[in-house]
């Protein structure tokens, strides 16, 4: 008998993580990361196995035959059940325990502003976090070398938030060793494995570009300021004003993928309604064009993943400014007492809107691609804003990419959308 141990080093290229089940101890409206018994962030083996199953299923050299079983067990609807030859023994967290908290809200489709009772907080691991994944394969067959090669190019998306660019990973190291348990040396080496430190050490290698070719990528200049809040307003001085700070991750000011996705989705719903195409009001039908493109929580029968991922955008060359505004007293017509607000605003800078496909390009219809182009056109025209206080002049951007051209066939969009909805 032979047993192979494989150890992968997995690096998160974007912030993300696997969230924990909700419990009575969980703070209200907060999604915390899953942790192990020591309180460290945990990557479940089931998450890894599911992603590896999908990855190996796409490799012709690893497909099962009459003599060779499926590497990760029988399929869900298979008549004959079979165990997985490749076992996921577990994962090892290699970070320092640091996490980030991000606040999110939903867009009210009628008012265009933040919706009531939708503010929530999500805990994420920062980009650059590493996990080791340990696999075991007893009596590996002739597909072993092909399996090792497939692991080197594995580019998983793990955890929630794939449609907002969260949890994209690359393999940066791999170590493996096969133990022949029928020989004294092999058996002795196997029995000498006393802890995770004795597993094969991953050999580092340069990871390939983990991003697929972008579906849509445009550079945007900030025209008159943008504000993406970081949470509750804070004081810099005891007697100073409360200041609503810009979201900053590390040293970078960012426009979150969730913000960009919300703007794009709400605008596509508006466009669909204008041209007479279906657009459900609760983002749960699973059949209209926005649900098909951006994903749907819905019910068990309608829920499905998004077709695209919209990534966080880092603002380059940011210029910051504090802006003050005050509420009006409706009786006196002057400023109201105690209602002076101060916002930190990025008044100048640029960022890149990048949309990646999560499905093969042929699965994206012409209407869906044209919808995205239409929303970018509306952004360039200043018809919609990004971030807070767009009704007060913030959030306007302009497209500056020289290779982007305004779509000339927007007149076809209405016919394409209504045709697809009738199909």
XYZ file of C-alpha atoms in Angstrom:
423
model
C 0.000 0.000 0.000
C 1.135 3.518 -0.787
C -0.078 6.796 0.676
C 0.616 10.253 -0.704
C 0.539 13.434 1.368
C 0.167 16.738 -0.454
C 0.493 20.164 1.116
C -0.621 23.292 -0.738
C 0.060 26.871 0.239
C -2.967 28.958 -0.660
C -2.802 32.755 -0.677
C -5.867 34.989 -0.707
C -5.427 37.584 -3.452
C -8.546 39.455 -2.355
C -10.117 39.922 1.063
C -12.697 37.314 2.028
C -13.274 34.234 4.132
C -15.863 31.653 5.131
C -18.479 33.020 7.496
C -19.662 31.209 10.609
C -23.201 30.015 11.282
C -25.291 32.577 13.107
C -25.663 32.057 16.844
C -27.165 33.771 19.848
C -23.720 35.190 20.738
C -23.257 36.810 17.319
C -23.603 40.620 17.421
C -26.759 41.832 15.722
C -26.494 42.360 11.946
C -22.931 40.992 11.879
C -21.467 38.154 9.820
C -18.380 36.827 11.595
C -15.737 34.531 10.165
C -15.735 30.840 10.973
C -13.121 30.048 13.623
C -11.579 26.900 15.065
C -11.535 25.863 18.722
C -8.574 28.166 19.343
C -10.452 31.157 17.940
C -8.358 31.378 14.770
C -9.946 31.882 11.326
C -10.802 28.542 9.781
C -11.129 27.326 6.201
C -13.412 24.253 6.261
C -12.312 21.129 4.442
C -15.755 20.861 2.857
C -15.237 24.248 1.181
C -11.886 23.111 -0.205
C -13.233 19.741 -1.365
C -16.132 21.342 -3.215
C -13.873 23.731 -5.088
C -11.352 20.993 -5.911
C -14.136 18.731 -7.177
C -15.245 21.427 -9.626
C -11.653 22.159 -10.672
C -10.657 18.546 -11.324
C -13.924 17.836 -13.147
C -12.815 20.327 -15.805
C -9.497 18.506 -16.387
C -9.710 15.871 -19.120
C -6.726 13.967 -17.716
C -8.504 13.522 -14.375
C -11.913 12.393 -15.540
C -13.168 9.052 -14.155
C -13.389 5.930 -16.297
C -14.836 2.468 -15.796
C -11.639 1.485 -13.999
C -10.775 4.825 -12.344
C -13.171 6.451 -9.844
C -13.998 10.115 -9.501
C -11.233 11.703 -7.426
C -13.699 13.307 -5.025
C -16.319 10.625 -4.747
C -19.518 9.882 -6.589
C -21.661 12.680 -7.948
C -24.766 13.797 -6.084
C -27.234 12.073 -8.420
C -25.115 8.991 -9.040
C -26.864 5.654 -8.497
C -23.733 4.101 -7.005
C -22.169 5.837 -4.022
C -18.383 5.814 -3.688
C -15.969 7.384 -1.231
C -13.492 10.044 -2.283
C -10.007 8.648 -3.048
C -8.538 12.090 -2.319
C -9.125 13.170 1.267
C -8.941 16.735 2.557
C -7.267 16.208 5.941
C -7.665 19.840 6.933
C -6.328 23.357 6.587
C -3.740 25.314 8.565
C -4.132 29.055 9.105
C -0.846 30.917 8.635
C -1.952 34.466 9.429
C -1.550 36.654 12.492
C -5.240 36.721 13.380
C -5.928 40.180 11.956
C -9.322 40.753 10.342
C -11.199 43.684 8.833
C -14.781 44.795 9.402
C -16.778 46.249 6.524
C -20.192 47.819 6.732
C -22.696 47.460 3.938
C -26.213 48.528 3.161
C -28.692 48.037 0.341
C -30.022 50.581 -2.156
C -33.675 51.525 -1.956
C -34.952 51.158 -5.515
C -37.570 53.899 -5.132
C -35.494 56.591 -3.417
C -32.079 55.676 -4.790
C -30.553 56.056 -1.321
C -29.614 53.661 1.447
C -32.471 51.359 2.404
C -33.789 51.150 5.942
C -32.846 48.246 8.241
C -30.268 46.794 5.811
C -27.045 48.070 7.393
C -24.849 45.127 8.380
C -21.221 44.323 9.129
C -19.070 41.623 7.529
C -15.788 40.350 8.954
C -13.141 39.478 6.360
C -9.567 38.259 6.198
C -7.230 40.720 4.460
C -5.659 40.053 1.092
C -2.373 38.174 1.478
C -3.677 35.786 4.155
C -2.336 32.255 3.677
C -3.666 28.794 4.458
C -2.015 25.410 4.032
C -4.286 22.711 2.628
C -3.330 19.093 3.398
C -4.525 16.266 1.125
C -4.083 12.511 1.332
C -4.430 9.978 -1.472
C -4.133 6.283 -0.647
C -2.869 4.076 -3.477
C -2.700 6.905 -6.031
C -3.302 5.773 -9.600
C -1.744 6.867 -12.891
C -3.460 10.264 -12.664
C -1.259 11.354 -9.755
C 1.169 13.515 -11.780
C -1.704 15.122 -13.676
C -3.410 15.832 -10.347
C -0.285 17.550 -8.998
C -0.086 19.670 -12.159
C -3.770 20.583 -11.809
C -3.217 21.698 -8.207
C -0.506 24.124 -9.308
C -2.952 26.025 -11.520
C -5.915 25.849 -9.123
C -7.389 29.334 -8.715
C -10.328 28.939 -6.319
C -12.864 31.429 -5.056
C -13.593 30.402 -1.469
C -16.306 31.702 0.817
C -19.086 34.213 0.306
C -18.955 37.375 -1.786
C -17.581 36.013 -5.045
C -19.690 38.477 -7.028
C -17.969 41.361 -5.212
C -14.470 39.980 -5.783
C -14.056 38.373 -2.353
C -12.080 35.211 -1.608
C -10.091 34.769 -4.825
C -6.989 32.671 -4.115
C -3.876 31.316 -5.819
C -1.560 28.410 -5.034
C 1.915 29.749 -4.236
C 3.580 26.560 -3.011
C 3.235 22.790 -3.198
C 4.963 19.881 -1.500
C 4.150 16.193 -1.853
C 5.597 12.836 -0.894
C 4.507 9.256 -1.489
C 5.144 6.701 1.278
C 5.446 3.009 0.407
C 4.075 1.338 3.529
C 5.236 -2.101 2.366
C 8.877 -1.120 2.876
C 10.593 -0.522 6.255
C 11.850 2.938 5.247
C 8.481 4.038 3.934
C 6.634 2.715 6.980
C 9.132 4.334 9.357
C 8.798 7.705 7.604
C 4.998 7.411 7.781
C 4.991 6.556 11.493
C 7.379 9.448 12.191
C 4.697 11.973 11.191
C 3.689 13.309 14.604
C 2.282 16.756 13.786
C 1.461 19.104 10.950
C 5.075 20.287 10.997
C 6.091 16.872 9.629
C 3.964 17.196 6.486
C 5.848 17.849 3.226
C 6.968 21.477 3.160
C 5.558 23.408 0.176
C 8.102 24.565 -2.382
C 7.390 28.145 -3.332
C 6.811 29.007 -6.964
C 5.684 32.084 -8.825
C 1.924 31.998 -9.146
C 0.439 32.813 -12.506
C -1.958 35.717 -12.923
C -5.061 34.624 -11.054
C -7.415 36.965 -12.867
C -9.178 35.842 -16.020
C -9.378 38.274 -18.899
C -11.608 41.114 -17.766
C -15.119 41.219 -19.140
C -15.197 44.994 -18.742
C -12.475 47.296 -17.464
C -12.612 51.092 -17.449
C -10.727 53.831 -15.628
C -12.894 56.390 -13.842
C -11.930 59.887 -12.680
C -13.616 61.418 -9.636
C -15.289 64.636 -10.782
C -16.708 66.349 -7.702
C -15.858 64.183 -4.724
C -16.739 60.731 -3.467
C -17.472 59.456 0.031
C -17.566 55.769 0.985
C -18.098 55.704 4.737
C -16.023 53.538 7.058
C -18.655 53.311 9.791
C -19.554 55.461 12.757
C -18.272 59.042 12.818
C -15.279 59.569 15.107
C -13.593 62.526 16.826
C -9.985 63.504 16.202
C -10.025 65.925 19.137
C -12.124 65.832 22.326
C -13.793 69.148 21.483
C -13.744 68.625 17.731
C -16.581 67.582 15.437
C -17.570 64.026 14.652
C -15.977 63.145 11.301
C -17.295 60.460 8.973
C -14.112 58.921 7.590
C -13.475 57.431 4.158
C -13.096 53.639 3.995
C -9.396 52.842 4.123
C -7.870 49.348 3.996
C -4.225 49.469 4.999
C -2.955 52.615 3.315
C -5.393 52.466 0.405
C -8.666 54.304 -0.001
C -11.021 51.978 -1.807
C -14.376 51.814 -3.505
C -15.674 48.387 -2.397
C -16.866 45.872 -4.950
C -20.127 45.661 -3.010
C -20.693 49.398 -3.569
C -20.005 49.126 -7.289
C -22.172 46.029 -7.609
C -25.054 47.769 -5.855
C -24.867 50.760 -8.193
C -24.642 48.575 -11.295
C -27.450 46.269 -10.251
C -29.884 48.986 -9.227
C -29.252 50.800 -12.512
C -29.759 47.659 -14.607
C -33.082 47.139 -12.833
C -34.049 50.722 -13.687
C -33.083 50.237 -17.347
C -35.094 47.024 -17.545
C -38.178 48.722 -16.132
C -37.804 51.668 -18.533
C -37.729 49.430 -21.622
C -40.537 47.213 -20.351
C -38.429 44.168 -19.483
C -39.040 42.242 -16.227
C -37.113 43.364 -13.137
C -38.300 41.979 -9.805
C -38.585 44.469 -6.907
C -37.027 42.221 -4.246
C -34.028 40.749 -6.130
C -35.332 37.251 -5.489
C -37.140 35.947 -8.575
C -34.056 34.359 -10.156
C -35.429 34.832 -13.679
C -35.182 38.512 -14.661
C -32.021 39.850 -16.320
C -30.621 41.540 -13.160
C -31.111 38.358 -11.090
C -29.529 36.231 -13.804
C -26.515 38.522 -14.150
C -25.882 39.611 -10.552
C -27.115 36.535 -8.684
C -30.103 35.873 -6.501
C -30.586 34.772 -2.900
C -34.227 33.906 -3.469
C -35.621 30.563 -2.440
C -34.151 27.090 -2.673
C -35.389 26.749 -6.246
C -34.472 30.203 -7.552
C -31.189 30.989 -5.770
C -28.101 30.964 -7.951
C -24.657 32.481 -8.182
C -23.825 35.641 -10.117
C -22.265 35.442 -13.563
C -19.811 38.256 -12.866
C -17.452 39.478 -10.143
C -17.004 43.193 -9.461
C -13.770 43.864 -7.587
C -12.720 46.435 -5.015
C -11.183 49.490 -6.672
C -8.209 51.312 -5.149
C -8.299 55.099 -5.544
C -4.990 56.356 -6.958
C -3.633 59.852 -6.275
C -6.400 60.668 -3.769
C -6.886 64.246 -2.580
C -8.801 64.444 0.713
C -10.903 67.271 2.056
C -13.228 67.791 5.007
C -16.656 69.071 4.045
C -19.215 70.407 6.498
C -22.981 70.478 6.188
C -25.738 71.323 8.613
C -29.438 70.594 8.844
C -31.993 73.391 8.568
C -34.372 74.297 11.335
C -37.765 74.114 9.638
C -39.211 76.739 12.019
C -36.526 79.441 11.990
C -35.090 78.707 8.569
C -31.592 78.803 10.030
C -29.191 76.060 11.007
C -30.423 73.516 13.518
C -28.557 73.180 16.805
C -26.393 70.091 17.243
C -26.755 68.935 13.634
C -23.426 69.951 12.117
C -21.908 67.078 10.153
C -18.391 66.655 8.787
C -17.516 64.213 6.009
C -14.105 63.210 4.743
C -14.310 63.346 0.946
C -11.939 62.298 -1.830
C -12.215 65.314 -4.129
C -9.795 64.090 -6.777
C -8.355 60.778 -7.887
C -9.115 57.849 -10.136
C -9.967 54.185 -9.830
C -10.573 51.212 -12.101
C -13.894 49.442 -12.476
C -13.087 45.822 -13.267
C -15.688 43.161 -13.978
C -14.549 39.548 -14.367
C -16.636 36.638 -15.658
C -17.489 33.826 -13.242
C -18.898 31.674 -16.038
C -17.600 30.852 -19.527
C -18.110 33.839 -21.814
C -20.572 32.020 -24.109
C -22.973 31.831 -21.144
C -23.190 35.639 -21.065
C -25.851 36.872 -23.468
C -25.545 39.892 -25.722
C -28.270 41.628 -23.707
C -26.336 41.153 -20.451
C -23.133 42.547 -21.938
C -25.009 45.496 -23.402
C -26.677 46.152 -20.035
C -23.261 46.571 -18.403
C -22.138 48.926 -21.169
C -25.331 50.944 -20.732
C -24.676 51.402 -17.006
C -21.087 52.534 -17.655
C -22.480 55.022 -20.173
C -24.877 56.362 -17.532
C -21.971 56.722 -15.099
C -20.001 58.663 -17.704
C -23.017 60.900 -18.343
C -23.343 61.676 -14.635
C -26.841 60.217 -14.416
C -25.925 58.124 -11.372
C -23.410 58.537 -8.594
C -21.261 56.248 -6.476
C -21.251 56.302 -2.690
C -22.982 58.545 -0.194
C -24.648 61.935 -0.766
C -25.001 61.542 -4.514
C -28.064 63.834 -4.315
C -25.806 66.529 -2.844
C -23.366 66.473 -5.735
C -20.995 63.706 -4.680
C -20.243 60.474 -6.513
C -19.990 61.732 -10.105
C -17.305 60.033 -12.206
C -16.104 60.170 -15.807
C -14.671 57.400 -17.979
C -11.081 58.188 -18.988
C -10.054 54.914 -20.652
C -8.965 55.702 -24.201
C -9.968 52.243 -25.441
C -13.553 52.528 -24.164
C -16.148 53.630 -26.678
C -19.760 54.488 -26.051
C -21.892 51.605 -27.337
C -23.621 52.455 -30.604
C -26.272 49.746 -30.427
C -28.075 50.709 -27.213
C -31.263 51.000 -29.248
C -31.170 47.203 -29.602
C -31.217 46.688 -25.827
C -34.984 46.908 -25.380
C -35.631 44.296 -28.051
C -32.950 41.964 -26.706
C -34.218 42.153 -23.124
C -37.867 41.626 -23.988
C -36.935 38.802 -26.359
C -34.915 37.007 -23.660
C -37.660 37.431 -21.068
C -40.197 35.914 -23.460
C -37.964 32.944 -24.297
